């Protein structure tokens, strides 16, 4: 089974990526039995399409070595990004900020932009690691779209699909089998015209909506259902069915939506799926308030523990009713079980100390760094990593807290794109 311990979505990085409590392995382990192939950042169907077409074009091109094929892919990723921005108004792709800025400046160059794998022309600080190759290749491999090993190459099934589906669209302006495009991608620099023209429009057609029936079937099989090597015992396929049947409503709280999915799974006679979703909800009932409280504590340097506890009781009462007691048994690490028990019992002094101890363990495991938070012998908080001030939510608001993704938003987005035929 391929296991991903991915960084949080960059759009959530301000609040989550530092992960001073080491929560990521916990929520990831809870999410993987439900969703086996996607990561927190692989939410974009058009990103997968860009990857597949780019790898195929690089393989068909004249480059004689892996470095040349990689460079060709990076140029294709740039070209696709400009077209997605200019023609389709897509927003959720890697490098969009640089693409938008350079596209805006193209009015002074006759609508043309320069594409190149050279560092100064890349659309990310390191396009190889921070773009599609670095983020989408492993999930595509888990979905049986990219073959095992390095460098990345399509599986025969994926290559045949690209040849039958996307190369004909490109061939309308780039020659048979997109030969002119593969040749252009291998050049040191490419001058690409963003104004309406047949070659730009042929690239745009790769991302055309709605999806064809063949596209929808292909991506449903490989991405939505987890691929032919799915390791979730069909839970991902069944979860995707529930997501398709019950879309999350605008403004609906995420926890309420998960509760609906649990009820739907039970109604469909899928107790194993309901149980796994229930475990996620139990886990989050601890992780979310723990994360919020820890962030709050990082803004309370030199505060006395008694003062902090008084503030906690003022906001949360004697105990948080939203915390599931089962978490004290379900969570896999003793320190997290201690945090859960302190939340369940309303033992706020023990809770603050448990969070500090958890952070000390995380820092030690990361190489011996000093803890961000300590409780001194004088019962005062010592904060070494100060965060922006974070207010504690009221007790009734903690019921609605949902802090970690468990890969659920990624599956929801891919299901919506595949079933509705819209990339963005």
Tab-separated table of C-alpha atoms in Angstrom:
chain	number	residue	atom	x	y	z
A	1	UNK	CA	0.000	0.000	0.000
A	2	UNK	CA	1.344	3.440	-0.939
A	3	UNK	CA	1.186	5.770	2.066
A	4	UNK	CA	1.436	9.536	1.666
A	5	UNK	CA	2.286	11.753	4.607
A	6	UNK	CA	1.839	14.952	2.667
A	7	UNK	CA	2.131	18.559	3.676
A	8	UNK	CA	-1.089	20.416	4.104
A	9	UNK	CA	-2.623	22.258	1.201
A	10	UNK	CA	-0.504	25.417	0.662
A	11	UNK	CA	-3.682	27.479	0.984
A	12	UNK	CA	-3.925	26.307	4.611
A	13	UNK	CA	-0.226	26.565	5.335
A	14	UNK	CA	-0.448	29.652	7.529
A	15	UNK	CA	-2.500	27.870	10.128
A	16	UNK	CA	-1.439	24.275	9.676
A	17	UNK	CA	1.887	23.457	8.101
A	18	UNK	CA	4.009	24.079	11.214
A	19	UNK	CA	2.116	21.289	12.979
A	20	UNK	CA	3.679	21.770	16.399
A	21	UNK	CA	1.644	18.893	17.809
A	22	UNK	CA	2.585	16.386	15.119
A	23	UNK	CA	-1.050	15.807	14.186
A	24	UNK	CA	-0.408	15.012	10.539
A	25	UNK	CA	0.471	11.310	10.960
A	26	UNK	CA	-2.674	10.905	13.077
A	27	UNK	CA	-5.200	12.386	10.659
A	28	UNK	CA	-3.382	10.876	7.678
A	29	UNK	CA	-3.618	7.384	9.177
A	30	UNK	CA	-7.330	7.936	9.806
A	31	UNK	CA	-7.916	9.146	6.261
A	32	UNK	CA	-5.966	6.544	4.286
A	33	UNK	CA	-8.398	3.632	4.848
A	34	UNK	CA	-10.990	5.852	3.150
A	35	UNK	CA	-8.979	7.503	0.378
A	36	UNK	CA	-5.919	5.674	-0.859
A	37	UNK	CA	-4.586	7.596	-3.841
A	38	UNK	CA	-5.108	11.340	-3.363
A	39	UNK	CA	-3.214	13.838	-1.227
A	40	UNK	CA	-4.233	17.160	0.256
A	41	UNK	CA	-2.908	19.058	-2.773
A	42	UNK	CA	-4.171	16.777	-5.552
A	43	UNK	CA	-7.646	18.246	-5.769
A	44	UNK	CA	-7.464	19.471	-9.363
A	45	UNK	CA	-8.568	17.161	-12.178
A	46	UNK	CA	-7.008	19.469	-14.754
A	47	UNK	CA	-3.718	19.062	-12.885
A	48	UNK	CA	-3.841	15.320	-13.499
A	49	UNK	CA	-4.703	15.938	-17.159
A	50	UNK	CA	-1.753	18.316	-17.493
A	51	UNK	CA	0.528	15.690	-15.950
A	52	UNK	CA	-0.622	12.866	-18.216
A	53	UNK	CA	-0.483	14.865	-21.438
A	54	UNK	CA	2.864	16.421	-20.516
A	55	UNK	CA	4.530	13.115	-19.713
A	56	UNK	CA	3.288	11.663	-22.989
A	57	UNK	CA	4.433	14.642	-25.056
A	58	UNK	CA	7.851	14.533	-23.387
A	59	UNK	CA	8.165	10.825	-24.166
A	60	UNK	CA	7.168	11.326	-27.814
A	61	UNK	CA	9.496	14.294	-28.278
A	62	UNK	CA	13.034	14.394	-29.635
A	63	UNK	CA	14.798	14.639	-26.253
A	64	UNK	CA	17.355	11.861	-25.901
A	65	UNK	CA	17.777	11.835	-22.128
A	66	UNK	CA	15.756	12.162	-18.942
A	67	UNK	CA	16.887	15.740	-18.326
A	68	UNK	CA	15.644	16.789	-21.746
A	69	UNK	CA	12.295	15.088	-21.248
A	70	UNK	CA	11.924	16.710	-17.846
A	71	UNK	CA	12.646	20.125	-19.346
A	72	UNK	CA	10.025	19.509	-22.037
A	73	UNK	CA	7.483	18.645	-19.366
A	74	UNK	CA	8.186	21.844	-17.438
A	75	UNK	CA	7.639	23.909	-20.583
A	76	UNK	CA	4.354	22.091	-21.225
A	77	UNK	CA	3.258	22.736	-17.635
A	78	UNK	CA	3.890	26.440	-18.207
A	79	UNK	CA	2.006	26.449	-21.506
A	80	UNK	CA	-0.941	24.648	-19.946
A	81	UNK	CA	-0.946	27.081	-17.040
A	82	UNK	CA	-1.102	30.126	-19.305
A	83	UNK	CA	-3.925	28.614	-21.338
A	84	UNK	CA	-5.874	27.612	-18.251
A	85	UNK	CA	-5.526	31.142	-16.920
A	86	UNK	CA	-6.258	32.998	-20.146
A	87	UNK	CA	-8.902	30.804	-21.780
A	88	UNK	CA	-10.608	28.943	-18.952
A	89	UNK	CA	-10.040	31.351	-16.034
A	90	UNK	CA	-8.861	28.455	-13.855
A	91	UNK	CA	-7.419	29.475	-10.511
A	92	UNK	CA	-6.388	26.413	-8.545
A	93	UNK	CA	-3.127	25.400	-10.221
A	94	UNK	CA	0.521	25.587	-9.237
A	95	UNK	CA	2.287	28.724	-10.414
A	96	UNK	CA	-0.834	30.766	-11.015
A	97	UNK	CA	0.571	33.943	-9.456
A	98	UNK	CA	3.546	34.122	-11.805
A	99	UNK	CA	1.407	33.044	-14.746
A	100	UNK	CA	-1.110	35.809	-14.061
A	101	UNK	CA	1.591	38.447	-13.614
A	102	UNK	CA	3.459	37.502	-16.786
A	103	UNK	CA	0.242	37.194	-18.777
A	104	UNK	CA	-0.721	40.691	-17.680
A	105	UNK	CA	2.660	41.963	-18.875
A	106	UNK	CA	2.351	40.249	-22.251
A	107	UNK	CA	0.357	43.159	-23.662
A	108	UNK	CA	3.654	44.937	-24.181
A	109	UNK	CA	5.145	42.011	-26.108
A	110	UNK	CA	2.382	41.424	-28.607
A	111	UNK	CA	0.616	38.952	-26.343
A	112	UNK	CA	3.591	36.596	-26.257
A	113	UNK	CA	5.288	35.008	-23.263
A	114	UNK	CA	8.568	33.126	-23.154
A	115	UNK	CA	8.464	29.543	-21.923
A	116	UNK	CA	11.580	27.759	-20.745
A	117	UNK	CA	12.805	25.252	-18.187
A	118	UNK	CA	15.497	27.750	-17.182
A	119	UNK	CA	15.122	28.749	-13.516
A	120	UNK	CA	14.329	32.389	-14.277
A	121	UNK	CA	11.417	31.414	-16.549
A	122	UNK	CA	9.835	28.797	-14.303
A	123	UNK	CA	6.428	29.547	-12.813
A	124	UNK	CA	7.485	28.388	-9.338
A	125	UNK	CA	10.679	28.868	-7.369
A	126	UNK	CA	11.431	25.213	-8.128
A	127	UNK	CA	8.914	23.975	-10.662
A	128	UNK	CA	10.161	20.395	-10.592
A	129	UNK	CA	9.621	19.865	-6.865
A	130	UNK	CA	6.832	22.353	-6.188
A	131	UNK	CA	4.774	21.750	-9.328
A	132	UNK	CA	3.020	18.785	-10.878
A	133	UNK	CA	6.048	16.487	-11.043
A	134	UNK	CA	6.682	16.862	-7.341
A	135	UNK	CA	3.083	16.741	-6.171
A	136	UNK	CA	0.997	14.749	-8.650
A	137	UNK	CA	3.345	11.978	-9.782
A	138	UNK	CA	3.039	9.753	-6.694
A	139	UNK	CA	-0.778	9.974	-6.536
A	140	UNK	CA	-0.917	9.275	-10.291
A	141	UNK	CA	1.320	6.251	-9.720
A	142	UNK	CA	-0.975	5.030	-6.932
A	143	UNK	CA	-3.852	5.401	-9.418
A	144	UNK	CA	-2.065	3.223	-12.030
A	145	UNK	CA	-1.541	6.192	-14.349
A	146	UNK	CA	2.238	6.472	-13.917
A	147	UNK	CA	4.467	3.400	-14.020
A	148	UNK	CA	6.648	2.390	-11.052
A	149	UNK	CA	10.185	3.726	-10.911
A	150	UNK	CA	11.952	6.841	-12.113
A	151	UNK	CA	11.817	8.855	-14.253
A	152	UNK	CA	8.060	9.228	-14.410
A	153	UNK	CA	6.441	7.571	-17.423
A	154	UNK	CA	2.838	6.740	-18.167
A	155	UNK	CA	1.490	3.238	-17.848
A	156	UNK	CA	0.472	1.672	-21.177
A	157	UNK	CA	-3.197	2.218	-20.326
A	158	UNK	CA	-2.664	5.907	-19.576
A	159	UNK	CA	-0.482	6.416	-22.667
A	160	UNK	CA	-3.120	4.825	-24.896
A	161	UNK	CA	-5.785	7.027	-23.323
A	162	UNK	CA	-3.786	10.207	-23.964
A	163	UNK	CA	-3.078	9.121	-27.549
A	164	UNK	CA	-6.758	8.496	-28.231
A	165	UNK	CA	-8.223	11.435	-26.317
A	166	UNK	CA	-5.873	14.417	-26.229
A	167	UNK	CA	-3.373	14.087	-29.065
A	168	UNK	CA	-6.141	14.441	-31.698
A	169	UNK	CA	-7.198	17.737	-30.093
A	170	UNK	CA	-3.632	19.013	-30.212
A	171	UNK	CA	-3.116	17.683	-33.738
A	172	UNK	CA	-5.676	20.127	-35.142
A	173	UNK	CA	-3.044	22.864	-34.933
A	174	UNK	CA	0.211	21.141	-34.013
A	175	UNK	CA	0.394	18.421	-36.660
A	176	UNK	CA	-0.129	14.691	-36.539
A	177	UNK	CA	0.536	13.263	-33.071
A	178	UNK	CA	1.251	16.880	-32.040
A	179	UNK	CA	4.691	16.543	-33.596
A	180	UNK	CA	5.207	20.293	-33.900
A	181	UNK	CA	4.347	20.701	-30.227
A	182	UNK	CA	6.755	18.005	-29.046
A	183	UNK	CA	9.469	19.660	-31.122
A	184	UNK	CA	8.673	23.087	-29.674
A	185	UNK	CA	8.737	21.794	-26.100
A	186	UNK	CA	12.269	20.488	-26.653
A	187	UNK	CA	13.572	23.925	-27.648
A	188	UNK	CA	15.559	26.027	-25.207
A	189	UNK	CA	12.887	28.730	-25.267
A	190	UNK	CA	9.380	28.890	-26.701
A	191	UNK	CA	7.570	32.080	-27.669
A	192	UNK	CA	3.912	31.359	-26.966
A	193	UNK	CA	1.119	33.630	-28.134
A	194	UNK	CA	-1.647	34.120	-25.581
A	195	UNK	CA	-3.934	35.920	-28.016
A	196	UNK	CA	-6.587	33.866	-29.841
A	197	UNK	CA	-4.951	31.561	-32.371
A	198	UNK	CA	-5.304	27.947	-33.455
A	199	UNK	CA	-2.354	26.618	-31.462
A	200	UNK	CA	-3.426	28.246	-28.226
A	201	UNK	CA	-6.975	27.016	-28.791
A	202	UNK	CA	-5.784	23.454	-29.446
A	203	UNK	CA	-4.050	23.422	-26.064
A	204	UNK	CA	-7.190	24.889	-24.492
A	205	UNK	CA	-9.225	22.035	-25.989
A	206	UNK	CA	-7.315	19.583	-23.789
A	207	UNK	CA	-9.127	21.143	-20.832
A	208	UNK	CA	-12.478	21.517	-22.541
A	209	UNK	CA	-15.686	20.977	-20.614
A	210	UNK	CA	-17.826	19.009	-20.329
A	211	UNK	CA	-15.801	15.836	-20.186
A	212	UNK	CA	-16.511	13.207	-22.787
A	213	UNK	CA	-18.035	9.940	-21.637
A	214	UNK	CA	-14.684	8.218	-22.182
A	215	UNK	CA	-12.885	10.807	-20.052
A	216	UNK	CA	-15.444	10.535	-17.305
A	217	UNK	CA	-15.237	6.732	-17.235
A	218	UNK	CA	-11.436	6.784	-17.253
A	219	UNK	CA	-11.036	9.282	-14.430
A	220	UNK	CA	-13.825	7.727	-12.409
A	221	UNK	CA	-12.018	4.385	-12.554
A	222	UNK	CA	-8.514	5.659	-11.850
A	223	UNK	CA	-8.985	8.726	-9.639
A	224	UNK	CA	-12.437	8.645	-8.065
A	225	UNK	CA	-12.500	4.917	-7.306
A	226	UNK	CA	-8.801	4.687	-6.463
A	227	UNK	CA	-7.552	2.779	-9.489
A	228	UNK	CA	-7.209	-0.956	-10.146
A	229	UNK	CA	-4.882	-1.390	-7.155
A	230	UNK	CA	-7.153	0.356	-4.644
A	231	UNK	CA	-6.142	-0.561	-1.088
A	232	UNK	CA	-9.255	0.715	0.689
A	233	UNK	CA	-11.333	-2.449	0.192
A	234	UNK	CA	-13.681	-0.439	-2.055
A	235	UNK	CA	-14.411	2.100	0.676
A	236	UNK	CA	-13.156	4.919	-1.556
A	237	UNK	CA	-15.502	3.918	-4.377
A	238	UNK	CA	-18.459	3.707	-2.019
A	239	UNK	CA	-17.561	6.987	-0.316
A	240	UNK	CA	-17.361	8.647	-3.724
A	241	UNK	CA	-20.844	7.326	-4.468
A	242	UNK	CA	-22.178	8.944	-1.301
A	243	UNK	CA	-20.413	12.215	-2.123
A	244	UNK	CA	-21.924	12.188	-5.601
A	245	UNK	CA	-25.401	11.553	-4.213
A	246	UNK	CA	-25.113	14.106	-1.428
A	247	UNK	CA	-23.084	17.179	-2.294
A	248	UNK	CA	-21.999	19.487	0.473
A	249	UNK	CA	-24.237	22.544	0.519
A	250	UNK	CA	-22.842	26.076	0.437
A	251	UNK	CA	-22.142	27.166	3.979
A	252	UNK	CA	-22.693	23.695	5.422
A	253	UNK	CA	-20.350	22.947	8.310
A	254	UNK	CA	-17.891	20.207	7.444
A	255	UNK	CA	-18.597	18.173	10.554
A	256	UNK	CA	-22.311	18.219	9.784
A	257	UNK	CA	-21.576	16.998	6.271
A	258	UNK	CA	-19.447	14.124	7.560
A	259	UNK	CA	-22.264	13.190	9.943
A	260	UNK	CA	-24.614	12.998	6.961
A	261	UNK	CA	-22.168	10.765	5.110
A	262	UNK	CA	-22.011	8.455	8.129
A	263	UNK	CA	-25.798	8.199	8.186
A	264	UNK	CA	-25.882	7.594	4.432
A	265	UNK	CA	-23.285	4.816	4.711
A	266	UNK	CA	-25.349	3.111	7.394
A	267	UNK	CA	-28.489	3.448	5.285
A	268	UNK	CA	-26.715	1.864	2.305
A	269	UNK	CA	-25.660	-1.096	4.437
A	270	UNK	CA	-21.975	-0.190	4.468
A	271	UNK	CA	-21.076	-0.457	8.177
A	272	UNK	CA	-17.321	-0.605	7.524
A	273	UNK	CA	-17.452	2.736	5.698
A	274	UNK	CA	-19.653	4.268	8.384
A	275	UNK	CA	-17.238	3.063	11.071
A	276	UNK	CA	-14.199	4.567	9.338
A	277	UNK	CA	-15.964	7.905	8.904
A	278	UNK	CA	-17.039	7.727	12.539
A	279	UNK	CA	-13.403	7.244	13.569
A	280	UNK	CA	-12.474	10.353	11.603
A	281	UNK	CA	-15.144	12.356	13.439
A	282	UNK	CA	-13.963	11.014	16.802
A	283	UNK	CA	-10.353	11.861	16.000
A	284	UNK	CA	-11.228	15.376	14.867
A	285	UNK	CA	-13.230	16.031	18.041
A	286	UNK	CA	-9.856	15.996	19.832
A	287	UNK	CA	-7.413	17.233	17.197
A	288	UNK	CA	-9.380	20.372	16.321
A	289	UNK	CA	-9.781	21.852	19.831
A	290	UNK	CA	-6.242	20.763	20.706
A	291	UNK	CA	-4.868	22.632	17.681
A	292	UNK	CA	-6.891	25.753	18.451
A	293	UNK	CA	-5.873	25.747	22.100
A	294	UNK	CA	-2.212	25.148	21.296
A	295	UNK	CA	-2.242	28.077	18.868
A	296	UNK	CA	-3.849	30.217	21.580
A	297	UNK	CA	-1.239	29.189	24.141
A	298	UNK	CA	1.545	30.322	21.813
A	299	UNK	CA	0.259	33.868	22.279
A	300	UNK	CA	0.249	33.641	26.111
A	301	UNK	CA	3.934	33.939	26.955
A	302	UNK	CA	4.578	34.376	30.695
A	303	UNK	CA	0.918	33.843	31.585
A	304	UNK	CA	0.363	31.895	34.797
A	305	UNK	CA	-1.208	28.477	34.395
A	306	UNK	CA	-4.016	29.423	36.808
A	307	UNK	CA	-4.882	32.425	34.648
A	308	UNK	CA	-4.965	30.292	31.510
A	309	UNK	CA	-7.162	27.692	33.206
A	310	UNK	CA	-9.565	30.405	34.375
A	311	UNK	CA	-9.856	31.677	30.810
A	312	UNK	CA	-10.438	28.149	29.548
A	313	UNK	CA	-13.238	27.524	32.024
A	314	UNK	CA	-14.768	30.862	31.100
A	315	UNK	CA	-14.906	29.855	27.432
A	316	UNK	CA	-15.361	26.095	27.565
A	317	UNK	CA	-17.101	25.504	30.866
A	318	UNK	CA	-16.235	22.596	33.096
A	319	UNK	CA	-15.603	20.350	30.092
A	320	UNK	CA	-16.112	20.249	26.334
A	321	UNK	CA	-19.183	18.216	25.495
A	322	UNK	CA	-18.135	17.989	21.841
A	323	UNK	CA	-15.141	15.735	22.572
A	324	UNK	CA	-15.890	12.061	21.964
A	325	UNK	CA	-14.886	9.930	24.973
A	326	UNK	CA	-13.917	7.073	22.626
A	327	UNK	CA	-10.961	9.168	21.454
A	328	UNK	CA	-9.082	8.363	24.648
A	329	UNK	CA	-8.935	4.763	23.390
A	330	UNK	CA	-8.966	5.251	19.611
A	331	UNK	CA	-6.000	7.592	19.204
A	332	UNK	CA	-2.803	5.630	18.539
A	333	UNK	CA	-0.270	7.493	20.696
A	334	UNK	CA	-0.322	7.759	24.473
A	335	UNK	CA	0.285	11.505	24.507
A	336	UNK	CA	-2.728	12.044	22.260
A	337	UNK	CA	-4.784	9.750	24.469
A	338	UNK	CA	-3.710	11.869	27.455
A	339	UNK	CA	-4.811	15.019	25.619
A	340	UNK	CA	-8.147	13.393	24.806
A	341	UNK	CA	-8.668	12.256	28.406
A	342	UNK	CA	-7.902	15.737	29.748
A	343	UNK	CA	-10.404	17.258	27.311
A	344	UNK	CA	-13.080	14.709	28.203
A	345	UNK	CA	-12.567	15.213	31.943
A	346	UNK	CA	-12.184	18.986	31.769
A	347	UNK	CA	-8.785	18.728	33.472
A	348	UNK	CA	-7.433	21.923	31.976
A	349	UNK	CA	-4.142	22.099	33.916
A	350	UNK	CA	-3.343	18.569	32.723
A	351	UNK	CA	-4.451	19.516	29.201
A	352	UNK	CA	-2.050	22.459	28.962
A	353	UNK	CA	0.796	20.345	30.309
A	354	UNK	CA	-0.062	17.491	27.920
A	355	UNK	CA	0.020	19.846	24.933
A	356	UNK	CA	3.409	21.182	26.034
A	357	UNK	CA	4.731	17.634	26.466
A	358	UNK	CA	3.415	16.638	23.058
A	359	UNK	CA	5.156	19.610	21.449
A	360	UNK	CA	8.412	18.754	23.228
A	361	UNK	CA	8.225	15.219	21.823
A	362	UNK	CA	7.573	16.508	18.306
A	363	UNK	CA	10.524	18.895	18.484
A	364	UNK	CA	12.784	16.148	19.799
A	365	UNK	CA	11.729	13.806	16.988
A	366	UNK	CA	12.453	16.531	14.436
A	367	UNK	CA	16.059	16.795	15.471
A	368	UNK	CA	16.277	18.126	18.973
A	369	UNK	CA	14.832	21.605	18.605
A	370	UNK	CA	13.667	23.431	21.699
A	371	UNK	CA	9.960	23.149	22.513
A	372	UNK	CA	7.764	25.999	21.388
A	373	UNK	CA	5.820	25.849	24.649
A	374	UNK	CA	6.819	24.909	28.182
A	375	UNK	CA	5.212	25.124	31.601
A	376	UNK	CA	7.917	26.254	34.028
A	377	UNK	CA	8.419	25.098	37.602
A	378	UNK	CA	6.682	28.330	38.592
A	379	UNK	CA	3.622	27.312	36.529
A	380	UNK	CA	4.160	30.004	33.924
A	381	UNK	CA	4.046	29.531	30.178
A	382	UNK	CA	7.320	29.948	28.348
A	383	UNK	CA	6.740	30.476	24.622
A	384	UNK	CA	9.674	30.257	22.219
A	385	UNK	CA	7.683	30.295	18.997
A	386	UNK	CA	5.139	33.068	19.158
A	387	UNK	CA	2.081	32.813	16.993
A	388	UNK	CA	-0.452	35.434	16.027
A	389	UNK	CA	-2.995	35.953	18.808
A	390	UNK	CA	-5.765	33.378	18.541
A	391	UNK	CA	-9.001	33.747	20.462
A	392	UNK	CA	-10.486	30.675	22.029
A	393	UNK	CA	-13.829	29.735	20.505
A	394	UNK	CA	-16.805	29.409	22.801
A	395	UNK	CA	-17.843	25.925	23.871
A	396	UNK	CA	-20.760	25.775	21.429
A	397	UNK	CA	-18.441	26.808	18.592
A	398	UNK	CA	-16.065	23.922	19.259
A	399	UNK	CA	-18.776	21.520	18.100
A	400	UNK	CA	-18.346	22.980	14.626
A	401	UNK	CA	-14.543	22.993	14.551
A	402	UNK	CA	-12.944	21.005	11.737
A	403	UNK	CA	-9.220	21.554	11.399
A	404	UNK	CA	-7.703	18.707	9.375
A	405	UNK	CA	-8.611	17.354	5.923
A	406	UNK	CA	-8.269	13.532	6.106
A	407	UNK	CA	-8.048	13.795	2.258
A	408	UNK	CA	-11.827	14.260	2.096
A	409	UNK	CA	-11.849	17.652	0.296
A	410	UNK	CA	-9.582	16.220	-2.413
A	411	UNK	CA	-11.973	13.374	-3.165
A	412	UNK	CA	-14.931	15.742	-3.047
A	413	UNK	CA	-13.319	18.059	-5.603
A	414	UNK	CA	-12.299	15.247	-7.943
A	415	UNK	CA	-15.763	13.684	-7.747
A	416	UNK	CA	-17.354	17.033	-8.586
A	417	UNK	CA	-15.019	17.577	-11.546
A	418	UNK	CA	-15.476	14.099	-12.969
A	419	UNK	CA	-19.204	13.810	-12.452
A	420	UNK	CA	-20.020	17.342	-13.532
A	421	UNK	CA	-17.407	17.418	-16.257
A	422	UNK	CA	-16.014	20.717	-15.005
A	423	UNK	CA	-12.291	21.065	-14.273
A	424	UNK	CA	-12.558	24.021	-11.950
